[in-house]
mmCIF file of C-alpha atoms in Angstrom:
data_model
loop_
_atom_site.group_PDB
_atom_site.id
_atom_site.type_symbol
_atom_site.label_atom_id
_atom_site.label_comp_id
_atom_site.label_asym_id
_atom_site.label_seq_id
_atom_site.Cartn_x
_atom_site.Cartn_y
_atom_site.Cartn_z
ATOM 1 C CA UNK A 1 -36.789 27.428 -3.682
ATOM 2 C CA UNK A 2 -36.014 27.135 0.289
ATOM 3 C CA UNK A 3 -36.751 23.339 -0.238
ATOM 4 C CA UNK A 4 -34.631 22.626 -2.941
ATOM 5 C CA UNK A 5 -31.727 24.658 -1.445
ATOM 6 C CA UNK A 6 -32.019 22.217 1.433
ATOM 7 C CA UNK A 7 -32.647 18.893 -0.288
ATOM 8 C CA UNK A 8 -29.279 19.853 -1.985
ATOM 9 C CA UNK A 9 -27.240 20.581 1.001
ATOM 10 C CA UNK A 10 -28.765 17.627 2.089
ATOM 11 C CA UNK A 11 -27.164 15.660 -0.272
ATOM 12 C CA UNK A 12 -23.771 17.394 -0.207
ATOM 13 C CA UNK A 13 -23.348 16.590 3.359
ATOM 14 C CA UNK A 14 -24.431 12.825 2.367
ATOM 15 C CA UNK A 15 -21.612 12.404 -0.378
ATOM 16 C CA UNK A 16 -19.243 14.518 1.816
ATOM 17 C CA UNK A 17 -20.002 12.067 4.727
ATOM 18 C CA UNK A 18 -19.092 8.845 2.472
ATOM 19 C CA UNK A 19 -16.245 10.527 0.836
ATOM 20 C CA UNK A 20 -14.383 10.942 4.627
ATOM 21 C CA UNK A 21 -16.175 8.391 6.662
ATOM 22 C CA UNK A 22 -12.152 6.335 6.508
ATOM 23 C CA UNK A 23 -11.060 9.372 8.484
ATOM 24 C CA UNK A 24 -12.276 7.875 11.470
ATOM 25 C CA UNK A 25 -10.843 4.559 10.969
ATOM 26 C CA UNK A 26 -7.180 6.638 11.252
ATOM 27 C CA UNK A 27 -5.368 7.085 14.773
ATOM 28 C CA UNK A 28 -6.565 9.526 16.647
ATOM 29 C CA UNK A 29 -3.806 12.120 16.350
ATOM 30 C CA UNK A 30 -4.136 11.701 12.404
ATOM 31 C CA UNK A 31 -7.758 12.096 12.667
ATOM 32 C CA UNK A 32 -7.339 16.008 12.199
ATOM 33 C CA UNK A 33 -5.001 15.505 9.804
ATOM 34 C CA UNK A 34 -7.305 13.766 7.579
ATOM 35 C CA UNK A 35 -10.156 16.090 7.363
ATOM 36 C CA UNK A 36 -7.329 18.717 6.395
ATOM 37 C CA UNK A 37 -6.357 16.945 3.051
ATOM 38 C CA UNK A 38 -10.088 15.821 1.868
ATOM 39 C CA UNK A 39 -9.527 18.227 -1.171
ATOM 40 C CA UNK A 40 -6.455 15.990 -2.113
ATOM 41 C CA UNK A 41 -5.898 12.056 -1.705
ATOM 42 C CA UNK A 42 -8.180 10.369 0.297
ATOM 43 C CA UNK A 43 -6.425 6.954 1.329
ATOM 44 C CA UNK A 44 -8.701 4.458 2.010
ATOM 45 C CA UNK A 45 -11.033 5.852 -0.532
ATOM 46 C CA UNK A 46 -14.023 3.146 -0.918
ATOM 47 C CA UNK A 47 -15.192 2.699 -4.463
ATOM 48 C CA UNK A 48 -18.850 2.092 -3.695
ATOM 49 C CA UNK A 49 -21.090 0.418 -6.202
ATOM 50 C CA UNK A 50 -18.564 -1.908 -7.969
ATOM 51 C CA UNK A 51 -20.698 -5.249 -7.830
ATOM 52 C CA UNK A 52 -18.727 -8.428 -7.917
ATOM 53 C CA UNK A 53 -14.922 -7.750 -9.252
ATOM 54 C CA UNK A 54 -14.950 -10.677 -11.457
ATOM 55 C CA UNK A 55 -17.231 -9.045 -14.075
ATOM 56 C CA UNK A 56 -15.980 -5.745 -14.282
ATOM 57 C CA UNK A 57 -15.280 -4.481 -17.543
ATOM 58 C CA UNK A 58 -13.155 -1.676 -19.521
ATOM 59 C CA UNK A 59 -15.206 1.211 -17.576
ATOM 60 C CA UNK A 60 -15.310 -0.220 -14.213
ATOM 61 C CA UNK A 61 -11.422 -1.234 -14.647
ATOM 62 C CA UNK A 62 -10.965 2.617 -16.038
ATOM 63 C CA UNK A 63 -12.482 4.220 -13.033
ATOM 64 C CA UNK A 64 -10.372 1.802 -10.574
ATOM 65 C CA UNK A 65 -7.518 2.784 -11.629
ATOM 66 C CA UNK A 66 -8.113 6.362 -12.038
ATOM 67 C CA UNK A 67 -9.628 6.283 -7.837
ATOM 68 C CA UNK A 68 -6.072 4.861 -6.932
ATOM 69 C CA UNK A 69 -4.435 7.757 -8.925
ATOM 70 C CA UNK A 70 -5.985 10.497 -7.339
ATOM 71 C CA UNK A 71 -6.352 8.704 -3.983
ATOM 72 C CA UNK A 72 -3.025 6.255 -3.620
ATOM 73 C CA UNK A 73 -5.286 3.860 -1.630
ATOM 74 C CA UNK A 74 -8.607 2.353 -2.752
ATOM 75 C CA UNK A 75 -10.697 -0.175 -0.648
ATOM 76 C CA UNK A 76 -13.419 -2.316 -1.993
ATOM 77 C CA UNK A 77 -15.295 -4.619 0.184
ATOM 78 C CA UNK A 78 -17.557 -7.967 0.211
ATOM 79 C CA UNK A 79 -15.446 -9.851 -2.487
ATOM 80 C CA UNK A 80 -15.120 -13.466 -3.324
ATOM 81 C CA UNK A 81 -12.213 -14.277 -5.080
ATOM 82 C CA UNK A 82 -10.029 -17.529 -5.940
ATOM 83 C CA UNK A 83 -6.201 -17.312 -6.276
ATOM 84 C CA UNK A 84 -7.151 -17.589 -10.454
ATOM 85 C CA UNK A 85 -10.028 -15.017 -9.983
ATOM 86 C CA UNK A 86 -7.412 -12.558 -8.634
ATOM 87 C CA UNK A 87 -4.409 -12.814 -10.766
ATOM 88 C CA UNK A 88 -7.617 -12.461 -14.100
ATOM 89 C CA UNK A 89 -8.329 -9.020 -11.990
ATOM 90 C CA UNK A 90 -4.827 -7.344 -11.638
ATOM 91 C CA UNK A 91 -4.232 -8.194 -15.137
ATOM 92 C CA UNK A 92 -7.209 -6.698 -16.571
ATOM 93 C CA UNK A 93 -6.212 -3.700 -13.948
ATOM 94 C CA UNK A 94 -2.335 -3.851 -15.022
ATOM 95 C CA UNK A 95 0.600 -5.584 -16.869
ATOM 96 C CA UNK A 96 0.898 -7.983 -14.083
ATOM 97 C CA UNK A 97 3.908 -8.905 -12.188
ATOM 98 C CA UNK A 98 5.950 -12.096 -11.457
ATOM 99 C CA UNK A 99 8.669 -12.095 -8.923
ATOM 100 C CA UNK A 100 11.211 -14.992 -9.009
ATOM 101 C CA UNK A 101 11.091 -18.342 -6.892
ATOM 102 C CA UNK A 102 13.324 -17.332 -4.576
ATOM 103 C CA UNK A 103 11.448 -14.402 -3.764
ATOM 104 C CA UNK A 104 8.828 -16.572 -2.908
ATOM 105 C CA UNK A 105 11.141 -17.710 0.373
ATOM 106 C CA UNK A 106 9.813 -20.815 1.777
ATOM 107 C CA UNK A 107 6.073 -20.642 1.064
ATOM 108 C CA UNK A 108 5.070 -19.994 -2.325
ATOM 109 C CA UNK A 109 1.402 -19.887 -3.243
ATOM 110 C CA UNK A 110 1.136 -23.505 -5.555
ATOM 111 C CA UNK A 111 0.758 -22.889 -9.068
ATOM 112 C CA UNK A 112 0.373 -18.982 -8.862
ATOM 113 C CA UNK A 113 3.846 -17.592 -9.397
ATOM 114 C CA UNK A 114 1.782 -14.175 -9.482
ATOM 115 C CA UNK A 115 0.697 -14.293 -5.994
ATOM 116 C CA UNK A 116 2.658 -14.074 -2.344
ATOM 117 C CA UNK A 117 1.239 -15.495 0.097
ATOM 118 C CA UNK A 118 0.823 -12.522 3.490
ATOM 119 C CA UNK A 119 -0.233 -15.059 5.692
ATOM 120 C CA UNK A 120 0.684 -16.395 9.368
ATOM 121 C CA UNK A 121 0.210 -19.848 7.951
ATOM 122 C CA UNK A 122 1.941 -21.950 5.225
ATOM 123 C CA UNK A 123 0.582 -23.581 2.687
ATOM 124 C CA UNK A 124 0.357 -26.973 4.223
ATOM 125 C CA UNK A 125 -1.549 -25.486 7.631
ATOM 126 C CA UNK A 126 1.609 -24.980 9.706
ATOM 127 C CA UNK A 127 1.527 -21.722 11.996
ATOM 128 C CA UNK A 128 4.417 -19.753 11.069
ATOM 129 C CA UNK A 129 5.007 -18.839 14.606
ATOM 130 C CA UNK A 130 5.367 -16.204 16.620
ATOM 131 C CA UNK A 131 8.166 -14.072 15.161
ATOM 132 C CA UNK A 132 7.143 -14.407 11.822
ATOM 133 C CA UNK A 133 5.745 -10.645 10.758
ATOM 134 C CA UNK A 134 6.334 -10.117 6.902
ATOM 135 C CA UNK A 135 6.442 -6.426 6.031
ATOM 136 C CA UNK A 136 6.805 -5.125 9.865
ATOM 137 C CA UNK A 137 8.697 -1.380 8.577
ATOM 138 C CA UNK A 138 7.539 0.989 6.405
ATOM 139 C CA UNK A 139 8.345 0.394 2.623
ATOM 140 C CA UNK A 140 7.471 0.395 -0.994
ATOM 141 C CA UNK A 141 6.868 -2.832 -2.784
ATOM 142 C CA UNK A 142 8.726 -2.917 -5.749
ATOM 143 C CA UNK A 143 11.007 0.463 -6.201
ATOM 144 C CA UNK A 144 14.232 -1.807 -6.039
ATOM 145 C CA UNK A 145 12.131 -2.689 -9.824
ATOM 146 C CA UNK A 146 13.456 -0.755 -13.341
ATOM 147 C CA UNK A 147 9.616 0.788 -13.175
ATOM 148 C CA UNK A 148 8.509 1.532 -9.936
ATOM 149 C CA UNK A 149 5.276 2.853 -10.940
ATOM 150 C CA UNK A 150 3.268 -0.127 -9.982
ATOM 151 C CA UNK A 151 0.294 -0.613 -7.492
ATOM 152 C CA UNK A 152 -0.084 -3.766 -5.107
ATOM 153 C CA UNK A 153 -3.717 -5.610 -4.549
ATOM 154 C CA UNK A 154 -3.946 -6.658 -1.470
ATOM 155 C CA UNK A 155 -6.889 -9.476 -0.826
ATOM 156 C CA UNK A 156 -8.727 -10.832 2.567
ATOM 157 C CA UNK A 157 -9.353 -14.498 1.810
ATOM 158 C CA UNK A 158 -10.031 -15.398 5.604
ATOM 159 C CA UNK A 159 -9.462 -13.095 8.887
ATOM 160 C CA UNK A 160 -11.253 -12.293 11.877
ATOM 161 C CA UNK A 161 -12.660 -9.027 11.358
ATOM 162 C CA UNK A 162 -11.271 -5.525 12.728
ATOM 163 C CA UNK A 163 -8.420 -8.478 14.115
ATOM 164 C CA UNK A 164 -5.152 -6.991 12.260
ATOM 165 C CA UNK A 165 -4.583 -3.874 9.759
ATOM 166 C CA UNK A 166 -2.209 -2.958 7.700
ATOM 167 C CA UNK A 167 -0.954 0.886 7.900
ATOM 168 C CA UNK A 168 -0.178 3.611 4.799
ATOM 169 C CA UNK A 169 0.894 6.913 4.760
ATOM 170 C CA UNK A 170 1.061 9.649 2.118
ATOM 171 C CA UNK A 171 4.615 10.611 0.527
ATOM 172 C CA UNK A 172 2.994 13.608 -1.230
ATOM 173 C CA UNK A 173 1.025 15.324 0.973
ATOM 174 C CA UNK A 174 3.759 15.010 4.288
ATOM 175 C CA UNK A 175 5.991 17.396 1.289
ATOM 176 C CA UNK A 176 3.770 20.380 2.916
ATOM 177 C CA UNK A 177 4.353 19.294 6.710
ATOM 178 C CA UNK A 178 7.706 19.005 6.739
ATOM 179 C CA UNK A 179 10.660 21.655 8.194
ATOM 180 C CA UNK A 180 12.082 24.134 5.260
ATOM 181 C CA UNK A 181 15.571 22.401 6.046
ATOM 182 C CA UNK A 182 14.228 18.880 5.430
ATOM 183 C CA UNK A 183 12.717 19.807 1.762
ATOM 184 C CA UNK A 184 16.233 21.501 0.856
ATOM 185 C CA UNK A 185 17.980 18.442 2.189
ATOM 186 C CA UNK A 186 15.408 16.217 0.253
ATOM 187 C CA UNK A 187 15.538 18.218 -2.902
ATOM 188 C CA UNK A 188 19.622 17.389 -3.047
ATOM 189 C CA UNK A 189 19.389 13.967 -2.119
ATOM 190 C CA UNK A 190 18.767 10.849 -4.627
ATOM 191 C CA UNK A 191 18.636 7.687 -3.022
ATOM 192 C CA UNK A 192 20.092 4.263 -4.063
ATOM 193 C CA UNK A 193 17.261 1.284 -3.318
ATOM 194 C CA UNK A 194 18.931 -2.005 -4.100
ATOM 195 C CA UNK A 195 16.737 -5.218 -4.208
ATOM 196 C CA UNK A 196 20.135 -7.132 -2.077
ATOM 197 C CA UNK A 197 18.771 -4.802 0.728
ATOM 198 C CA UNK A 198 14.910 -5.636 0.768
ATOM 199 C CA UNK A 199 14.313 -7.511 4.246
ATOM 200 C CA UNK A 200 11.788 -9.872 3.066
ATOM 201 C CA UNK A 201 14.527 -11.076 -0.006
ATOM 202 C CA UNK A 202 17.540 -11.665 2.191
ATOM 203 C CA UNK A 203 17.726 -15.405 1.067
ATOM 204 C CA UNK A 204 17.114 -14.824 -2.467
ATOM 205 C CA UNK A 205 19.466 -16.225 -5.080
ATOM 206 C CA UNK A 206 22.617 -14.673 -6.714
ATOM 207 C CA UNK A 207 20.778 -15.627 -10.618
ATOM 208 C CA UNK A 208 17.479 -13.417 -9.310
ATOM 209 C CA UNK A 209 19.509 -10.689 -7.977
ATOM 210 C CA UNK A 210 20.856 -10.223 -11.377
ATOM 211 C CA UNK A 211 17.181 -9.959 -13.252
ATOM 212 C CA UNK A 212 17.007 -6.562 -11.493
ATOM 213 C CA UNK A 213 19.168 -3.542 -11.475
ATOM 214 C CA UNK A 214 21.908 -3.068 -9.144
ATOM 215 C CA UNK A 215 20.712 -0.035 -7.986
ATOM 216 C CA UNK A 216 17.317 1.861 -8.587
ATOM 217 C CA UNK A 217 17.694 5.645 -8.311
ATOM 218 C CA UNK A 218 15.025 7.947 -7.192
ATOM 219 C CA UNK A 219 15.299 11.882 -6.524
ATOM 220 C CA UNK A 220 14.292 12.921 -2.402
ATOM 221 C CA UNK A 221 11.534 15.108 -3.850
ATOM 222 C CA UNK A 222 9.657 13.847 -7.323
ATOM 223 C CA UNK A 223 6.739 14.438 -9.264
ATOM 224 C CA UNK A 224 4.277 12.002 -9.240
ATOM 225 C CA UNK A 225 3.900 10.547 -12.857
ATOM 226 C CA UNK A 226 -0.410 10.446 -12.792
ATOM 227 C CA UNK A 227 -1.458 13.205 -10.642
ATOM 228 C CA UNK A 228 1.497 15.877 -10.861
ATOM 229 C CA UNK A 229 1.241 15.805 -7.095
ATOM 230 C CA UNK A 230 4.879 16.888 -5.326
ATOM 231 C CA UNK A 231 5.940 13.681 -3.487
ATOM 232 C CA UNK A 232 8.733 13.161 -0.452
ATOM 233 C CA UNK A 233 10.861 9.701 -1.275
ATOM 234 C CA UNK A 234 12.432 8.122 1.324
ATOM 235 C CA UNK A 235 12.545 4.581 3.325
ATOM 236 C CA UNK A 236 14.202 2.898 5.529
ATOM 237 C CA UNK A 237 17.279 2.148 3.649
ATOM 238 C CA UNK A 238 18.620 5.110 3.782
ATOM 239 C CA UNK A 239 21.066 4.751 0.944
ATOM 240 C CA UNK A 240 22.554 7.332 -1.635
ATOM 241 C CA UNK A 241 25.291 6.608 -4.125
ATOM 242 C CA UNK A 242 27.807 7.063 -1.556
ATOM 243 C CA UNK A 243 26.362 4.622 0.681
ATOM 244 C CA UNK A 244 24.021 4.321 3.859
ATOM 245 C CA UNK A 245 23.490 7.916 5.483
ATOM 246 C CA UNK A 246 22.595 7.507 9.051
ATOM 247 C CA UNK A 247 21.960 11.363 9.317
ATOM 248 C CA UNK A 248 18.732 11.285 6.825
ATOM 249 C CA UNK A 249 17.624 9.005 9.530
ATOM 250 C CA UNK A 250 16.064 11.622 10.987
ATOM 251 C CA UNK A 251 14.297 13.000 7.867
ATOM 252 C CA UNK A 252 12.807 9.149 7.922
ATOM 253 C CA UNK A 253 11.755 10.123 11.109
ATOM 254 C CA UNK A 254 10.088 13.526 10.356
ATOM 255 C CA UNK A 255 8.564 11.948 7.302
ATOM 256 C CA UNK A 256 7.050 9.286 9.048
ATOM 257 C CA UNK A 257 5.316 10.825 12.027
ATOM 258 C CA UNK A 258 3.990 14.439 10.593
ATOM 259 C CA UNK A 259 2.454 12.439 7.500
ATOM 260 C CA UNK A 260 -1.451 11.648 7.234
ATOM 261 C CA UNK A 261 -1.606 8.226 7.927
ATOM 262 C CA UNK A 262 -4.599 5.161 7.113
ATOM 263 C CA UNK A 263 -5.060 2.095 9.243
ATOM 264 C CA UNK A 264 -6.860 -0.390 7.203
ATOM 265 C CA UNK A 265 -8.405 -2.982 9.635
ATOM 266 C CA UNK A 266 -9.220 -5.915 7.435
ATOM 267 C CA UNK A 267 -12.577 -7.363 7.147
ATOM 268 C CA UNK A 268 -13.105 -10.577 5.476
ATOM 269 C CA UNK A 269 -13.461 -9.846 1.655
ATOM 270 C CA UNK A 270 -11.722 -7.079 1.697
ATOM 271 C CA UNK A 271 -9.600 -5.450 -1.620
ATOM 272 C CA UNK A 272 -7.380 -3.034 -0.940
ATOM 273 C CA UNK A 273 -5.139 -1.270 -3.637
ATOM 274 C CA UNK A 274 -2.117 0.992 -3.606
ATOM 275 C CA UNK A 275 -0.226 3.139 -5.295
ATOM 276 C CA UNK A 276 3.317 2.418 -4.810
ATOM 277 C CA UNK A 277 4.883 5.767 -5.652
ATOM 278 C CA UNK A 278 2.105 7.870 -3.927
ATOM 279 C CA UNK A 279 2.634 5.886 -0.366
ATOM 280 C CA UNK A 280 4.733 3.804 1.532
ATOM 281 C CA UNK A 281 2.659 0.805 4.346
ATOM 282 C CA UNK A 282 3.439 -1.318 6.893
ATOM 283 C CA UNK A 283 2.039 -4.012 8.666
ATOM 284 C CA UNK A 284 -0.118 -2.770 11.626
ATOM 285 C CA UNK A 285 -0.623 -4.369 14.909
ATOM 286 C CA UNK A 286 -3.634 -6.237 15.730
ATOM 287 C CA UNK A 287 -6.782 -5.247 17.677
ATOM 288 C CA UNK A 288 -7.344 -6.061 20.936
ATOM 289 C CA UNK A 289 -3.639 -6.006 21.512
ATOM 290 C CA UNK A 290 -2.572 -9.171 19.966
ATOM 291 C CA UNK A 291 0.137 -9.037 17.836
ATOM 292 C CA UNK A 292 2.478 -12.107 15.577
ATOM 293 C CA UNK A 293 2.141 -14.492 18.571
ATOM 294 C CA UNK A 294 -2.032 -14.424 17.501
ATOM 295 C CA UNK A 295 -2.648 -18.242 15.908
ATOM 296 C CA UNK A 296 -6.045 -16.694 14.618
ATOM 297 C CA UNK A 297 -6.164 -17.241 10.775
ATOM 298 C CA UNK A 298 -4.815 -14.235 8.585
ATOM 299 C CA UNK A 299 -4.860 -15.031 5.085
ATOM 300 C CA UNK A 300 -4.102 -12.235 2.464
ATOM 301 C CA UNK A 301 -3.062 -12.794 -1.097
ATOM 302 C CA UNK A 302 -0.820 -9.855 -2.997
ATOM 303 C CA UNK A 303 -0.715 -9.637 -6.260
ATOM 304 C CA UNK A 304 1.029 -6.306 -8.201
ATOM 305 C CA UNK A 305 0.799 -4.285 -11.650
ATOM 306 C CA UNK A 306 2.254 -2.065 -13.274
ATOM 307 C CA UNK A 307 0.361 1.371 -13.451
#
């Protein structure tokens, strides 16, 4: 009886240690913060035993999806996929999206309107140079949408390993961190997300503008639509019906340094997945110190669904 008693605590602290081993891939100041919230999401969640993404079918695409759910991020690793290989994933994973040209900007993946190219180098081998960073603030991809309940895949094609990251933090779990005064301030406030304000779409054109809403309204506190988790909303932006509100800048603020946060440092092969209404990400600096002004390859491909 002694035996099996500790052959099975053996095995508890086994799954327990695979289940949290992204904890220690998080700042150290979040590290704590982490190990508090293991009985909730668990960003950076790896889905272990997979095999190779291309032949998944309806009960490996089932379980996916419901690990990004409960989790908001999802990593799987060692993957080999074309730009056609991961546009056939996200669709069997999700209704897949497809911005407009000009969304693209000035370096649009060739014949795969479905995919943007997060790269420091265009198409045609050119360094984009050092002040190009795409996605360097924290947002949400896609809430200026008329459904924002859609995840982005995120794909390592070619990088130097444990060179660059990008960062995520949790919108519902930061609802129990923050000051009583912020959550009543939250609870009246319903921002305004336009898609004329998204950085990254500032040279878009006046005819795509107009395939999207001219305002996308979401409440400061919501309930999240697949787990029933209580959720903090806020970016950047800042922006309520009666325009930009420079004193919720500090809420932004509070929001984005008491939440749990994951660094993702990118190894190649790496798929990473997330939940766009369970957390917002950023583009992280790289290791070592480098930063935008690093010519060493980065090549990610995004694709999104809806969820």
């Amino acid at each position: 009886m002694l035996r099996k008693c500790s052959l099975t605590l053996k095995i508890l602290l086994i799954i327990t240690f695979i289940n949290i081993n992204h904890c220690f891939e998080l700042d150290d100041k979040d590290e704590l913060s982490c190990k508090l919230v293991q009985d909730h999401a668990k960003m950076g969640f790896v889905i272990y035993d997979i095999g190779d993404v291309r032949k998944i079918g309806p009960d490996e695409v089932h379980r996916i999806r419901s690990k990004l759910v409960e989790n908001g991020v999802v990593v799987i690793k060692n993957q080999t996929l074309t730009r056609e290989d991961q546009v056939v994933l996200s669709s069997k994973l999700g209704n897949i999206i497809v911005l407009p040209p000009s969304f693209e900007g000035n370096d649009p993946e060739p014949g795969y309107p479905e995919i943007q190219r997060v790269t420091n180098y265009f198409h045609n081998g050119t360094w984009k140079g050092k002040t190009h960073c795409f996605g360097c603030y924290w947002h949400k991809d896609g809430d200026f949408q008329e459904n924002g309940y859609m995840f982005s895949l995120l794909y390592a094609d070619q990088v130097a390993n444990n060179r660059s990251s990008t960062k995520f933090l949790d919108n519902c779990e930061v609802l129990g961190r923050l000051d009583k005064t912020t959550v009543q301030v939250l609870s009246r406030t319903v921002f305004a997300i336009s898609v004329r304000d998204i950085p990254d779409f500032v040279k878009a054109t006046e005819e795509d503008y107009l395939l999207y809403p001219n305002y996308k309204r979401y409440n400061g506190i919501y309930t999240h639509p697949g787990n029933g988790r209580r959720c903090a909303y806020v970016t950047a932006d800042l922006v309520t019906d009666a325009g930009y509100i420079p004193e919720l800048k500090p809420i932004f603020e509070e929001v984005t340094e008491r939440s749990v946060k994951y660094r993702h440092f990118w190894e190649q092969g790496d798929i990473v997945i997330w939940d766009n209404l369970a957390v917002m990400h950023r583009a992280g600096t790289s290791g070592g110190g480098t930063g935008p002004a690093d010519k060493t390859p980065r090549m990610l491909y995004r694709t999104q669904s809806w969820l």
